[in-house]
Short mmCIF file of C-alpha atoms in Angstrom, two decimals:
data_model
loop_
_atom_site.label_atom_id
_atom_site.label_comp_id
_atom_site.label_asym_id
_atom_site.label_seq_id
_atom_site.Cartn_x
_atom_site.Cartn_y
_atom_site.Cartn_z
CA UNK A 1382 2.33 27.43 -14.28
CA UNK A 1383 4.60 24.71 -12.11
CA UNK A 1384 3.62 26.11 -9.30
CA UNK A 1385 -0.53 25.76 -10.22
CA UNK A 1386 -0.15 22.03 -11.24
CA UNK A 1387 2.40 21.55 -7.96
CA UNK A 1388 -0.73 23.17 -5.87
CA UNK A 1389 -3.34 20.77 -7.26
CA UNK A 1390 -1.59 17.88 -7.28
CA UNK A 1391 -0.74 18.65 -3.62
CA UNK A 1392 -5.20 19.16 -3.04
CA UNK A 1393 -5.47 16.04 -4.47
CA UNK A 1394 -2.25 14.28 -2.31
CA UNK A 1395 -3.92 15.52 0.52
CA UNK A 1396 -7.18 14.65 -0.09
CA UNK A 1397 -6.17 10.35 -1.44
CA UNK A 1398 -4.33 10.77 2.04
CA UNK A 1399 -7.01 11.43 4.06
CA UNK A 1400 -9.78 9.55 2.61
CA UNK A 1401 -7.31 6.30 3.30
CA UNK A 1402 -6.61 7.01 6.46
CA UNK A 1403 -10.12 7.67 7.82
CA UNK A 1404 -11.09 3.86 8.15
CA UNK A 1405 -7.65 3.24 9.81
CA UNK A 1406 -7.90 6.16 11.90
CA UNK A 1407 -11.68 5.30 12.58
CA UNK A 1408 -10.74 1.66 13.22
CA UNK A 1409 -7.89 2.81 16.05
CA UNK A 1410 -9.84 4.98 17.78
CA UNK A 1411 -12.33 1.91 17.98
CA UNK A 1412 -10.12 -0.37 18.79
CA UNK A 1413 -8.03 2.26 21.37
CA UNK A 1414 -11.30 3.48 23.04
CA UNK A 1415 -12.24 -0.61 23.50
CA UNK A 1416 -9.07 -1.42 25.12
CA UNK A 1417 -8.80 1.67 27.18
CA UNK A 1418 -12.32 0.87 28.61
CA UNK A 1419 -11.56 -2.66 29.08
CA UNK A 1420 -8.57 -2.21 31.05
CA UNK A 1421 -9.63 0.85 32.60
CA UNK A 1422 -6.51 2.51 32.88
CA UNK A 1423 -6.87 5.36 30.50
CA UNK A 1424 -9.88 7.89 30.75
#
C-alpha cells in the first residue's frame, strides 16, 4: 500500500520536475549554443 502511493507520488515528482526544467534546459542550450557560436571556441 506505502509502497503504491510512494511509486506515484515519485511519477508525478518526476514528471513536475521535468516539465519545469524543460524551458530552463531549452533556454541554456539556446543561450550555450549562441555563445559557443559566437566565440567560436566550442564545436
Amino acid at each position: 500500500m506505502f509502497r503504491a502511493l510512494a511509486d506515484v507520488l515519485r511519477q508525478i515528482g518526476g514528471a513536475v520536475a521535468t516539465v519545469v526544467t524543460l524551458p530552463f534546459r531549452a533556454l541554456a542550450r539556446l543561450f550555450g549554443g549562441a555563445s559557443s557560436t559566437a566565440r567560436g571556441s566550442r564545436a
